[in-house]
């Protein structure tokens, strides 16, 4: 079947529009590494004034995914290289983000890699680094984890992944509690936005 003509839509676009469309198209590829993805999101936000919600809508992802990806640029350049090279996982990177000083991030990442730590072991390392006096508390938390049902353990992991921070569910006989850690006022703001407690800017 020969087609004599096809419908074509012409659209005038400025250089800025073309760059924006190219960035969004690039983000929809599947071969970007996590740092490249974070850089593209950040450029859309800074250069084009797009909110995280707008970026998420344009690339077909949820806002939490975009927000958590952008935070990876808060890692030291060395830790970013480790992530791109596959020496650490996204899970490790999220845990390391709890440390604000970049030189300390690198030192801790080196320990994680050298000792082949799991994400859970890295969480313990970071927690003890941030507050050495919490070792007893961490041990008591570990004991309480054995009391969690499989369903609650799964919920706990999902909350940690979504919020990119330490989350502990403590289950008692009749009641329990959820603890969410934050490491700065900025981190608290981010978490409150993610759970819908406050509106995003």
mmCIF file with all atom_site columns, C-alpha atoms in Angstrom:
data_model
loop_
_atom_site.group_PDB
_atom_site.id
_atom_site.type_symbol
_atom_site.label_atom_id
_atom_site.label_alt_id
_atom_site.label_comp_id
_atom_site.label_asym_id
_atom_site.label_entity_id
_atom_site.label_seq_id
_atom_site.pdbx_PDB_ins_code
_atom_site.Cartn_x
_atom_site.Cartn_y
_atom_site.Cartn_z
_atom_site.occupancy
_atom_site.B_iso_or_equiv
_atom_site.pdbx_formal_charge
_atom_site.auth_seq_id
_atom_site.auth_comp_id
_atom_site.auth_asym_id
_atom_site.auth_atom_id
_atom_site.pdbx_PDB_model_num
ATOM 1   C CA . UNK A 1 1   ? 0.000  0.000   0.000  1.00 0.00 ? 1   UNK A CA 1
ATOM 2   C CA . UNK A 1 2   ? 1.545  3.261   -1.147 1.00 0.00 ? 2   UNK A CA 1
ATOM 3   C CA . UNK A 1 3   ? 1.018  6.330   0.966  1.00 0.00 ? 3   UNK A CA 1
ATOM 4   C CA . UNK A 1 4   ? 1.095  9.565   -0.963 1.00 0.00 ? 4   UNK A CA 1
ATOM 5   C CA . UNK A 1 5   ? 1.160  11.823  2.062  1.00 0.00 ? 5   UNK A CA 1
ATOM 6   C CA . UNK A 1 6   ? 1.393  11.705  5.826  1.00 0.00 ? 6   UNK A CA 1
ATOM 7   C CA . UNK A 1 7   ? 0.217  14.303  8.344  1.00 0.00 ? 7   UNK A CA 1
ATOM 8   C CA . UNK A 1 8   ? 3.053  16.391  9.737  1.00 0.00 ? 8   UNK A CA 1
ATOM 9   C CA . UNK A 1 9   ? 2.874  18.933  12.541 1.00 0.00 ? 9   UNK A CA 1
ATOM 10  C CA . UNK A 1 10  ? 5.354  21.788  12.365 1.00 0.00 ? 10  UNK A CA 1
ATOM 11  C CA . UNK A 1 11  ? 6.136  23.612  15.556 1.00 0.00 ? 11  UNK A CA 1
ATOM 12  C CA . UNK A 1 12  ? 8.343  26.602  16.069 1.00 0.00 ? 12  UNK A CA 1
ATOM 13  C CA . UNK A 1 13  ? 10.676 26.120  18.988 1.00 0.00 ? 13  UNK A CA 1
ATOM 14  C CA . UNK A 1 14  ? 13.340 28.322  20.474 1.00 0.00 ? 14  UNK A CA 1
ATOM 15  C CA . UNK A 1 15  ? 16.813 27.025  21.232 1.00 0.00 ? 15  UNK A CA 1
ATOM 16  C CA . UNK A 1 16  ? 15.767 26.799  24.876 1.00 0.00 ? 16  UNK A CA 1
ATOM 17  C CA . UNK A 1 17  ? 12.678 24.738  23.991 1.00 0.00 ? 17  UNK A CA 1
ATOM 18  C CA . UNK A 1 18  ? 14.783 22.413  21.855 1.00 0.00 ? 18  UNK A CA 1
ATOM 19  C CA . UNK A 1 19  ? 17.265 21.916  24.706 1.00 0.00 ? 19  UNK A CA 1
ATOM 20  C CA . UNK A 1 20  ? 14.447 21.225  27.168 1.00 0.00 ? 20  UNK A CA 1
ATOM 21  C CA . UNK A 1 21  ? 12.882 18.650  24.838 1.00 0.00 ? 21  UNK A CA 1
ATOM 22  C CA . UNK A 1 22  ? 16.282 17.026  24.291 1.00 0.00 ? 22  UNK A CA 1
ATOM 23  C CA . UNK A 1 23  ? 16.869 16.744  28.039 1.00 0.00 ? 23  UNK A CA 1
ATOM 24  C CA . UNK A 1 24  ? 13.454 15.181  28.620 1.00 0.00 ? 24  UNK A CA 1
ATOM 25  C CA . UNK A 1 25  ? 13.938 12.763  25.733 1.00 0.00 ? 25  UNK A CA 1
ATOM 26  C CA . UNK A 1 26  ? 17.327 11.854  27.141 1.00 0.00 ? 26  UNK A CA 1
ATOM 27  C CA . UNK A 1 27  ? 15.783 11.141  30.555 1.00 0.00 ? 27  UNK A CA 1
ATOM 28  C CA . UNK A 1 28  ? 13.315 8.715   29.003 1.00 0.00 ? 28  UNK A CA 1
ATOM 29  C CA . UNK A 1 29  ? 16.168 6.514   27.815 1.00 0.00 ? 29  UNK A CA 1
ATOM 30  C CA . UNK A 1 30  ? 17.010 3.480   29.914 1.00 0.00 ? 30  UNK A CA 1
ATOM 31  C CA . UNK A 1 31  ? 20.804 3.640   29.688 1.00 0.00 ? 31  UNK A CA 1
ATOM 32  C CA . UNK A 1 32  ? 21.488 6.711   31.827 1.00 0.00 ? 32  UNK A CA 1
ATOM 33  C CA . UNK A 1 33  ? 23.501 6.108   34.965 1.00 0.00 ? 33  UNK A CA 1
ATOM 34  C CA . UNK A 1 34  ? 22.097 7.498   38.252 1.00 0.00 ? 34  UNK A CA 1
ATOM 35  C CA . UNK A 1 35  ? 24.367 10.560  38.285 1.00 0.00 ? 35  UNK A CA 1
ATOM 36  C CA . UNK A 1 36  ? 23.554 11.500  34.678 1.00 0.00 ? 36  UNK A CA 1
ATOM 37  C CA . UNK A 1 37  ? 19.872 11.202  35.519 1.00 0.00 ? 37  UNK A CA 1
ATOM 38  C CA . UNK A 1 38  ? 20.291 13.426  38.586 1.00 0.00 ? 38  UNK A CA 1
ATOM 39  C CA . UNK A 1 39  ? 22.202 16.010  36.549 1.00 0.00 ? 39  UNK A CA 1
ATOM 40  C CA . UNK A 1 40  ? 19.466 16.145  33.914 1.00 0.00 ? 40  UNK A CA 1
ATOM 41  C CA . UNK A 1 41  ? 16.716 16.604  36.523 1.00 0.00 ? 41  UNK A CA 1
ATOM 42  C CA . UNK A 1 42  ? 18.720 19.349  38.214 1.00 0.00 ? 42  UNK A CA 1
ATOM 43  C CA . UNK A 1 43  ? 19.311 21.151  34.934 1.00 0.00 ? 43  UNK A CA 1
ATOM 44  C CA . UNK A 1 44  ? 15.585 21.113  34.157 1.00 0.00 ? 44  UNK A CA 1
ATOM 45  C CA . UNK A 1 45  ? 14.925 22.605  37.586 1.00 0.00 ? 45  UNK A CA 1
ATOM 46  C CA . UNK A 1 46  ? 17.642 25.274  37.480 1.00 0.00 ? 46  UNK A CA 1
ATOM 47  C CA . UNK A 1 47  ? 17.753 26.252  33.807 1.00 0.00 ? 47  UNK A CA 1
ATOM 48  C CA . UNK A 1 48  ? 14.060 25.925  32.999 1.00 0.00 ? 48  UNK A CA 1
ATOM 49  C CA . UNK A 1 49  ? 12.474 26.699  36.362 1.00 0.00 ? 49  UNK A CA 1
ATOM 50  C CA . UNK A 1 50  ? 10.589 23.402  36.469 1.00 0.00 ? 50  UNK A CA 1
ATOM 51  C CA . UNK A 1 51  ? 9.357  22.052  39.793 1.00 0.00 ? 51  UNK A CA 1
ATOM 52  C CA . UNK A 1 52  ? 10.002 18.457  40.770 1.00 0.00 ? 52  UNK A CA 1
ATOM 53  C CA . UNK A 1 53  ? 6.320  17.738  40.192 1.00 0.00 ? 53  UNK A CA 1
ATOM 54  C CA . UNK A 1 54  ? 6.499  19.168  36.668 1.00 0.00 ? 54  UNK A CA 1
ATOM 55  C CA . UNK A 1 55  ? 9.641  17.206  35.887 1.00 0.00 ? 55  UNK A CA 1
ATOM 56  C CA . UNK A 1 56  ? 8.037  14.007  37.171 1.00 0.00 ? 56  UNK A CA 1
ATOM 57  C CA . UNK A 1 57  ? 4.981  14.551  34.976 1.00 0.00 ? 57  UNK A CA 1
ATOM 58  C CA . UNK A 1 58  ? 7.074  15.225  31.872 1.00 0.00 ? 58  UNK A CA 1
ATOM 59  C CA . UNK A 1 59  ? 9.256  12.132  32.256 1.00 0.00 ? 59  UNK A CA 1
ATOM 60  C CA . UNK A 1 60  ? 6.510  9.814   33.498 1.00 0.00 ? 60  UNK A CA 1
ATOM 61  C CA . UNK A 1 61  ? 7.840  9.185   36.999 1.00 0.00 ? 61  UNK A CA 1
ATOM 62  C CA . UNK A 1 62  ? 6.593  10.031  40.469 1.00 0.00 ? 62  UNK A CA 1
ATOM 63  C CA . UNK A 1 63  ? 7.884  13.061  42.337 1.00 0.00 ? 63  UNK A CA 1
ATOM 64  C CA . UNK A 1 64  ? 9.610  11.027  45.045 1.00 0.00 ? 64  UNK A CA 1
ATOM 65  C CA . UNK A 1 65  ? 11.733 9.289   42.410 1.00 0.00 ? 65  UNK A CA 1
ATOM 66  C CA . UNK A 1 66  ? 12.814 12.623  40.953 1.00 0.00 ? 66  UNK A CA 1
ATOM 67  C CA . UNK A 1 67  ? 13.502 14.170  44.378 1.00 0.00 ? 67  UNK A CA 1
ATOM 68  C CA . UNK A 1 68  ? 15.574 11.220  45.550 1.00 0.00 ? 68  UNK A CA 1
ATOM 69  C CA . UNK A 1 69  ? 17.536 11.117  42.293 1.00 0.00 ? 69  UNK A CA 1
ATOM 70  C CA . UNK A 1 70  ? 18.417 14.820  42.505 1.00 0.00 ? 70  UNK A CA 1
ATOM 71  C CA . UNK A 1 71  ? 19.827 14.327  46.011 1.00 0.00 ? 71  UNK A CA 1
ATOM 72  C CA . UNK A 1 72  ? 22.590 12.124  44.580 1.00 0.00 ? 72  UNK A CA 1
ATOM 73  C CA . UNK A 1 73  ? 24.383 15.295  43.482 1.00 0.00 ? 73  UNK A CA 1
ATOM 74  C CA . UNK A 1 74  ? 24.867 16.088  47.180 1.00 0.00 ? 74  UNK A CA 1
ATOM 75  C CA . UNK A 1 75  ? 27.377 13.229  47.278 1.00 0.00 ? 75  UNK A CA 1
ATOM 76  C CA . UNK A 1 76  ? 31.082 13.958  46.964 1.00 0.00 ? 76  UNK A CA 1
ATOM 77  C CA . UNK A 1 77  ? 32.518 13.617  43.470 1.00 0.00 ? 77  UNK A CA 1
ATOM 78  C CA . UNK A 1 78  ? 34.406 10.489  44.557 1.00 0.00 ? 78  UNK A CA 1
ATOM 79  C CA . UNK A 1 79  ? 31.271 8.801   45.880 1.00 0.00 ? 79  UNK A CA 1
ATOM 80  C CA . UNK A 1 80  ? 29.442 9.724   42.675 1.00 0.00 ? 80  UNK A CA 1
ATOM 81  C CA . UNK A 1 81  ? 32.225 7.982   40.736 1.00 0.00 ? 81  UNK A CA 1
ATOM 82  C CA . UNK A 1 82  ? 31.868 4.896   42.949 1.00 0.00 ? 82  UNK A CA 1
ATOM 83  C CA . UNK A 1 83  ? 28.135 4.850   42.203 1.00 0.00 ? 83  UNK A CA 1
ATOM 84  C CA . UNK A 1 84  ? 28.618 5.176   38.435 1.00 0.00 ? 84  UNK A CA 1
ATOM 85  C CA . UNK A 1 85  ? 31.279 2.450   38.478 1.00 0.00 ? 85  UNK A CA 1
ATOM 86  C CA . UNK A 1 86  ? 28.980 0.121   40.408 1.00 0.00 ? 86  UNK A CA 1
ATOM 87  C CA . UNK A 1 87  ? 31.210 -0.076  43.478 1.00 0.00 ? 87  UNK A CA 1
ATOM 88  C CA . UNK A 1 88  ? 28.235 1.005   45.611 1.00 0.00 ? 88  UNK A CA 1
ATOM 89  C CA . UNK A 1 89  ? 24.501 0.727   44.988 1.00 0.00 ? 89  UNK A CA 1
ATOM 90  C CA . UNK A 1 90  ? 21.769 3.352   45.027 1.00 0.00 ? 90  UNK A CA 1
ATOM 91  C CA . UNK A 1 91  ? 20.855 1.981   48.463 1.00 0.00 ? 91  UNK A CA 1
ATOM 92  C CA . UNK A 1 92  ? 24.373 2.634   49.747 1.00 0.00 ? 92  UNK A CA 1
ATOM 93  C CA . UNK A 1 93  ? 24.342 6.118   48.213 1.00 0.00 ? 93  UNK A CA 1
ATOM 94  C CA . UNK A 1 94  ? 21.078 7.021   49.948 1.00 0.00 ? 94  UNK A CA 1
ATOM 95  C CA . UNK A 1 95  ? 22.541 5.978   53.289 1.00 0.00 ? 95  UNK A CA 1
ATOM 96  C CA . UNK A 1 96  ? 25.747 7.967   52.717 1.00 0.00 ? 96  UNK A CA 1
ATOM 97  C CA . UNK A 1 97  ? 23.645 11.066  51.997 1.00 0.00 ? 97  UNK A CA 1
ATOM 98  C CA . UNK A 1 98  ? 22.898 11.168  55.714 1.00 0.00 ? 98  UNK A CA 1
ATOM 99  C CA . UNK A 1 99  ? 26.430 12.535  56.152 1.00 0.00 ? 99  UNK A CA 1
ATOM 100 C CA . UNK A 1 100 ? 26.720 16.160  55.051 1.00 0.00 ? 100 UNK A CA 1
ATOM 101 C CA . UNK A 1 101 ? 30.510 16.645  54.943 1.00 0.00 ? 101 UNK A CA 1
ATOM 102 C CA . UNK A 1 102 ? 31.759 15.402  51.584 1.00 0.00 ? 102 UNK A CA 1
ATOM 103 C CA . UNK A 1 103 ? 35.177 14.312  52.826 1.00 0.00 ? 103 UNK A CA 1
ATOM 104 C CA . UNK A 1 104 ? 33.460 12.155  55.454 1.00 0.00 ? 104 UNK A CA 1
ATOM 105 C CA . UNK A 1 105 ? 31.158 10.714  52.784 1.00 0.00 ? 105 UNK A CA 1
ATOM 106 C CA . UNK A 1 106 ? 34.197 9.571   50.820 1.00 0.00 ? 106 UNK A CA 1
ATOM 107 C CA . UNK A 1 107 ? 35.905 8.027   53.854 1.00 0.00 ? 107 UNK A CA 1
ATOM 108 C CA . UNK A 1 108 ? 32.753 6.113   54.789 1.00 0.00 ? 108 UNK A CA 1
ATOM 109 C CA . UNK A 1 109 ? 32.174 4.978   51.205 1.00 0.00 ? 109 UNK A CA 1
ATOM 110 C CA . UNK A 1 110 ? 35.736 3.638   51.136 1.00 0.00 ? 110 UNK A CA 1
ATOM 111 C CA . UNK A 1 111 ? 34.995 1.623   54.288 1.00 0.00 ? 111 UNK A CA 1
ATOM 112 C CA . UNK A 1 112 ? 31.771 0.282   52.793 1.00 0.00 ? 112 UNK A CA 1
ATOM 113 C CA . UNK A 1 113 ? 33.556 -0.824  49.623 1.00 0.00 ? 113 UNK A CA 1
ATOM 114 C CA . UNK A 1 114 ? 36.618 -2.233  51.409 1.00 0.00 ? 114 UNK A CA 1
ATOM 115 C CA . UNK A 1 115 ? 34.483 -4.341  53.756 1.00 0.00 ? 115 UNK A CA 1
ATOM 116 C CA . UNK A 1 116 ? 31.896 -5.327  51.153 1.00 0.00 ? 116 UNK A CA 1
ATOM 117 C CA . UNK A 1 117 ? 29.105 -4.013  53.363 1.00 0.00 ? 117 UNK A CA 1
ATOM 118 C CA . UNK A 1 118 ? 25.447 -4.601  52.657 1.00 0.00 ? 118 UNK A CA 1
ATOM 119 C CA . UNK A 1 119 ? 23.109 -1.604  52.740 1.00 0.00 ? 119 UNK A CA 1
ATOM 120 C CA . UNK A 1 120 ? 21.932 -2.659  56.207 1.00 0.00 ? 120 UNK A CA 1
ATOM 121 C CA . UNK A 1 121 ? 25.519 -2.810  57.490 1.00 0.00 ? 121 UNK A CA 1
ATOM 122 C CA . UNK A 1 122 ? 26.192 0.587   55.902 1.00 0.00 ? 122 UNK A CA 1
ATOM 123 C CA . UNK A 1 123 ? 23.153 2.022   57.703 1.00 0.00 ? 123 UNK A CA 1
ATOM 124 C CA . UNK A 1 124 ? 24.622 0.889   61.011 1.00 0.00 ? 124 UNK A CA 1
ATOM 125 C CA . UNK A 1 125 ? 28.038 2.349   60.123 1.00 0.00 ? 125 UNK A CA 1
ATOM 126 C CA . UNK A 1 126 ? 26.554 5.737   59.215 1.00 0.00 ? 126 UNK A CA 1
ATOM 127 C CA . UNK A 1 127 ? 24.297 5.802   62.271 1.00 0.00 ? 127 UNK A CA 1
ATOM 128 C CA . UNK A 1 128 ? 27.215 5.129   64.615 1.00 0.00 ? 128 UNK A CA 1
ATOM 129 C CA . UNK A 1 129 ? 29.338 7.707   62.770 1.00 0.00 ? 129 UNK A CA 1
ATOM 130 C CA . UNK A 1 130 ? 26.702 10.408  63.193 1.00 0.00 ? 130 UNK A CA 1
ATOM 131 C CA . UNK A 1 131 ? 26.119 9.618   66.849 1.00 0.00 ? 131 UNK A CA 1
ATOM 132 C CA . UNK A 1 132 ? 28.585 7.248   68.500 1.00 0.00 ? 132 UNK A CA 1
ATOM 133 C CA . UNK A 1 133 ? 26.448 7.199   71.652 1.00 0.00 ? 133 UNK A CA 1
ATOM 134 C CA . UNK A 1 134 ? 23.605 5.466   69.815 1.00 0.00 ? 134 UNK A CA 1
ATOM 135 C CA . UNK A 1 135 ? 25.307 2.079   69.640 1.00 0.00 ? 135 UNK A CA 1
ATOM 136 C CA . UNK A 1 136 ? 23.235 0.743   72.531 1.00 0.00 ? 136 UNK A CA 1
ATOM 137 C CA . UNK A 1 137 ? 20.103 2.158   70.952 1.00 0.00 ? 137 UNK A CA 1
ATOM 138 C CA . UNK A 1 138 ? 20.940 0.503   67.643 1.00 0.00 ? 138 UNK A CA 1
ATOM 139 C CA . UNK A 1 139 ? 21.434 -2.829  69.393 1.00 0.00 ? 139 UNK A CA 1
ATOM 140 C CA . UNK A 1 140 ? 18.056 -2.541  71.101 1.00 0.00 ? 140 UNK A CA 1
ATOM 141 C CA . UNK A 1 141 ? 16.489 -1.678  67.746 1.00 0.00 ? 141 UNK A CA 1
ATOM 142 C CA . UNK A 1 142 ? 18.007 -4.768  66.198 1.00 0.00 ? 142 UNK A CA 1
ATOM 143 C CA . UNK A 1 143 ? 16.394 -6.879  68.920 1.00 0.00 ? 143 UNK A CA 1
ATOM 144 C CA . UNK A 1 144 ? 13.023 -5.289  68.240 1.00 0.00 ? 144 UNK A CA 1
ATOM 145 C CA . UNK A 1 145 ? 13.356 -6.010  64.509 1.00 0.00 ? 145 UNK A CA 1
ATOM 146 C CA . UNK A 1 146 ? 12.986 -9.714  65.229 1.00 0.00 ? 146 UNK A CA 1
ATOM 147 C CA . UNK A 1 147 ? 9.466  -9.035  66.515 1.00 0.00 ? 147 UNK A CA 1
ATOM 148 C CA . UNK A 1 148 ? 8.292  -7.430  63.268 1.00 0.00 ? 148 UNK A CA 1
ATOM 149 C CA . UNK A 1 149 ? 5.940  -9.410  61.101 1.00 0.00 ? 149 UNK A CA 1
ATOM 150 C CA . UNK A 1 150 ? 6.954  -10.070 57.511 1.00 0.00 ? 150 UNK A CA 1
ATOM 151 C CA . UNK A 1 151 ? 4.344  -7.551  56.357 1.00 0.00 ? 151 UNK A CA 1
ATOM 152 C CA . UNK A 1 152 ? 5.665  -4.776  58.623 1.00 0.00 ? 152 UNK A CA 1
ATOM 153 C CA . UNK A 1 153 ? 9.258  -5.526  57.664 1.00 0.00 ? 153 UNK A CA 1
ATOM 154 C CA . UNK A 1 154 ? 8.267  -5.050  54.035 1.00 0.00 ? 154 UNK A CA 1
ATOM 155 C CA . UNK A 1 155 ? 6.519  -1.767  54.874 1.00 0.00 ? 155 UNK A CA 1
ATOM 156 C CA . UNK A 1 156 ? 9.616  -0.591  56.740 1.00 0.00 ? 156 UNK A CA 1
ATOM 157 C CA . UNK A 1 157 ? 11.830 -1.279  53.718 1.00 0.00 ? 157 UNK A CA 1
ATOM 158 C CA . UNK A 1 158 ? 9.415  0.524   51.403 1.00 0.00 ? 158 UNK A CA 1
ATOM 159 C CA . UNK A 1 159 ? 9.372  3.577   53.670 1.00 0.00 ? 159 UNK A CA 1
ATOM 160 C CA . UNK A 1 160 ? 13.168 3.644   53.793 1.00 0.00 ? 160 UNK A CA 1
ATOM 161 C CA . UNK A 1 161 ? 13.337 3.447   50.019 1.00 0.00 ? 161 UNK A CA 1
ATOM 162 C CA . UNK A 1 162 ? 10.680 6.099   49.424 1.00 0.00 ? 162 UNK A CA 1
ATOM 163 C CA . UNK A 1 163 ? 11.986 8.569   52.006 1.00 0.00 ? 163 UNK A CA 1
ATOM 164 C CA . UNK A 1 164 ? 15.692 7.817   51.478 1.00 0.00 ? 164 UNK A CA 1
ATOM 165 C CA . UNK A 1 165 ? 16.374 7.820   55.196 1.00 0.00 ? 165 UNK A CA 1
ATOM 166 C CA . UNK A 1 166 ? 16.388 5.547   58.218 1.00 0.00 ? 166 UNK A CA 1
ATOM 167 C CA . UNK A 1 167 ? 12.904 4.367   59.193 1.00 0.00 ? 167 UNK A CA 1
ATOM 168 C CA . UNK A 1 168 ? 12.248 2.065   62.140 1.00 0.00 ? 168 UNK A CA 1
ATOM 169 C CA . UNK A 1 169 ? 8.932  0.433   62.973 1.00 0.00 ? 169 UNK A CA 1
ATOM 170 C CA . UNK A 1 170 ? 8.624  -0.678  66.604 1.00 0.00 ? 170 UNK A CA 1
ATOM 171 C CA . UNK A 1 171 ? 5.834  -3.165  67.209 1.00 0.00 ? 171 UNK A CA 1
ATOM 172 C CA . UNK A 1 172 ? 4.464  -3.755  70.691 1.00 0.00 ? 172 UNK A CA 1
ATOM 173 C CA . UNK A 1 173 ? 1.743  -6.039  71.993 1.00 0.00 ? 173 UNK A CA 1
ATOM 174 C CA . UNK A 1 174 ? -1.074 -3.558  71.393 1.00 0.00 ? 174 UNK A CA 1
ATOM 175 C CA . UNK A 1 175 ? 0.547  -0.516  69.837 1.00 0.00 ? 175 UNK A CA 1
ATOM 176 C CA . UNK A 1 176 ? 3.706  0.578   68.083 1.00 0.00 ? 176 UNK A CA 1
ATOM 177 C CA . UNK A 1 177 ? 5.500  3.564   66.654 1.00 0.00 ? 177 UNK A CA 1
ATOM 178 C CA . UNK A 1 178 ? 7.337  4.648   63.532 1.00 0.00 ? 178 UNK A CA 1
ATOM 179 C CA . UNK A 1 179 ? 10.609 6.582   63.799 1.00 0.00 ? 179 UNK A CA 1
ATOM 180 C CA . UNK A 1 180 ? 11.821 8.613   60.809 1.00 0.00 ? 180 UNK A CA 1
ATOM 181 C CA . UNK A 1 181 ? 15.312 10.072  61.032 1.00 0.00 ? 181 UNK A CA 1
ATOM 182 C CA . UNK A 1 182 ? 16.355 13.363  59.453 1.00 0.00 ? 182 UNK A CA 1
ATOM 183 C CA . UNK A 1 183 ? 19.772 14.948  59.415 1.00 0.00 ? 183 UNK A CA 1
ATOM 184 C CA . UNK A 1 184 ? 19.111 18.660  58.932 1.00 0.00 ? 184 UNK A CA 1
ATOM 185 C CA . UNK A 1 185 ? 16.259 21.155  58.640 1.00 0.00 ? 185 UNK A CA 1
ATOM 186 C CA . UNK A 1 186 ? 16.550 20.837  54.859 1.00 0.00 ? 186 UNK A CA 1
ATOM 187 C CA . UNK A 1 187 ? 16.264 17.051  55.098 1.00 0.00 ? 187 UNK A CA 1
ATOM 188 C CA . UNK A 1 188 ? 13.204 17.402  57.353 1.00 0.00 ? 188 UNK A CA 1
ATOM 189 C CA . UNK A 1 189 ? 11.615 19.740  54.803 1.00 0.00 ? 189 UNK A CA 1
ATOM 190 C CA . UNK A 1 190 ? 12.252 17.182  52.060 1.00 0.00 ? 190 UNK A CA 1
ATOM 191 C CA . UNK A 1 191 ? 10.681 14.351  54.052 1.00 0.00 ? 191 UNK A CA 1
ATOM 192 C CA . UNK A 1 192 ? 7.637  16.424  55.035 1.00 0.00 ? 192 UNK A CA 1
ATOM 193 C CA . UNK A 1 193 ? 7.068  17.270  51.368 1.00 0.00 ? 193 UNK A CA 1
ATOM 194 C CA . UNK A 1 194 ? 7.354  13.620  50.362 1.00 0.00 ? 194 UNK A CA 1
ATOM 195 C CA . UNK A 1 195 ? 4.731  12.487  52.873 1.00 0.00 ? 195 UNK A CA 1
ATOM 196 C CA . UNK A 1 196 ? 2.443  15.399  51.999 1.00 0.00 ? 196 UNK A CA 1
ATOM 197 C CA . UNK A 1 197 ? 2.649  17.069  55.402 1.00 0.00 ? 197 UNK A CA 1
ATOM 198 C CA . UNK A 1 198 ? 3.542  20.392  53.771 1.00 0.00 ? 198 UNK A CA 1
ATOM 199 C CA . UNK A 1 199 ? 3.256  21.768  50.255 1.00 0.00 ? 199 UNK A CA 1
ATOM 200 C CA . UNK A 1 200 ? 6.318  21.795  48.037 1.00 0.00 ? 200 UNK A CA 1
ATOM 201 C CA . UNK A 1 201 ? 7.650  25.185  47.012 1.00 0.00 ? 201 UNK A CA 1
#
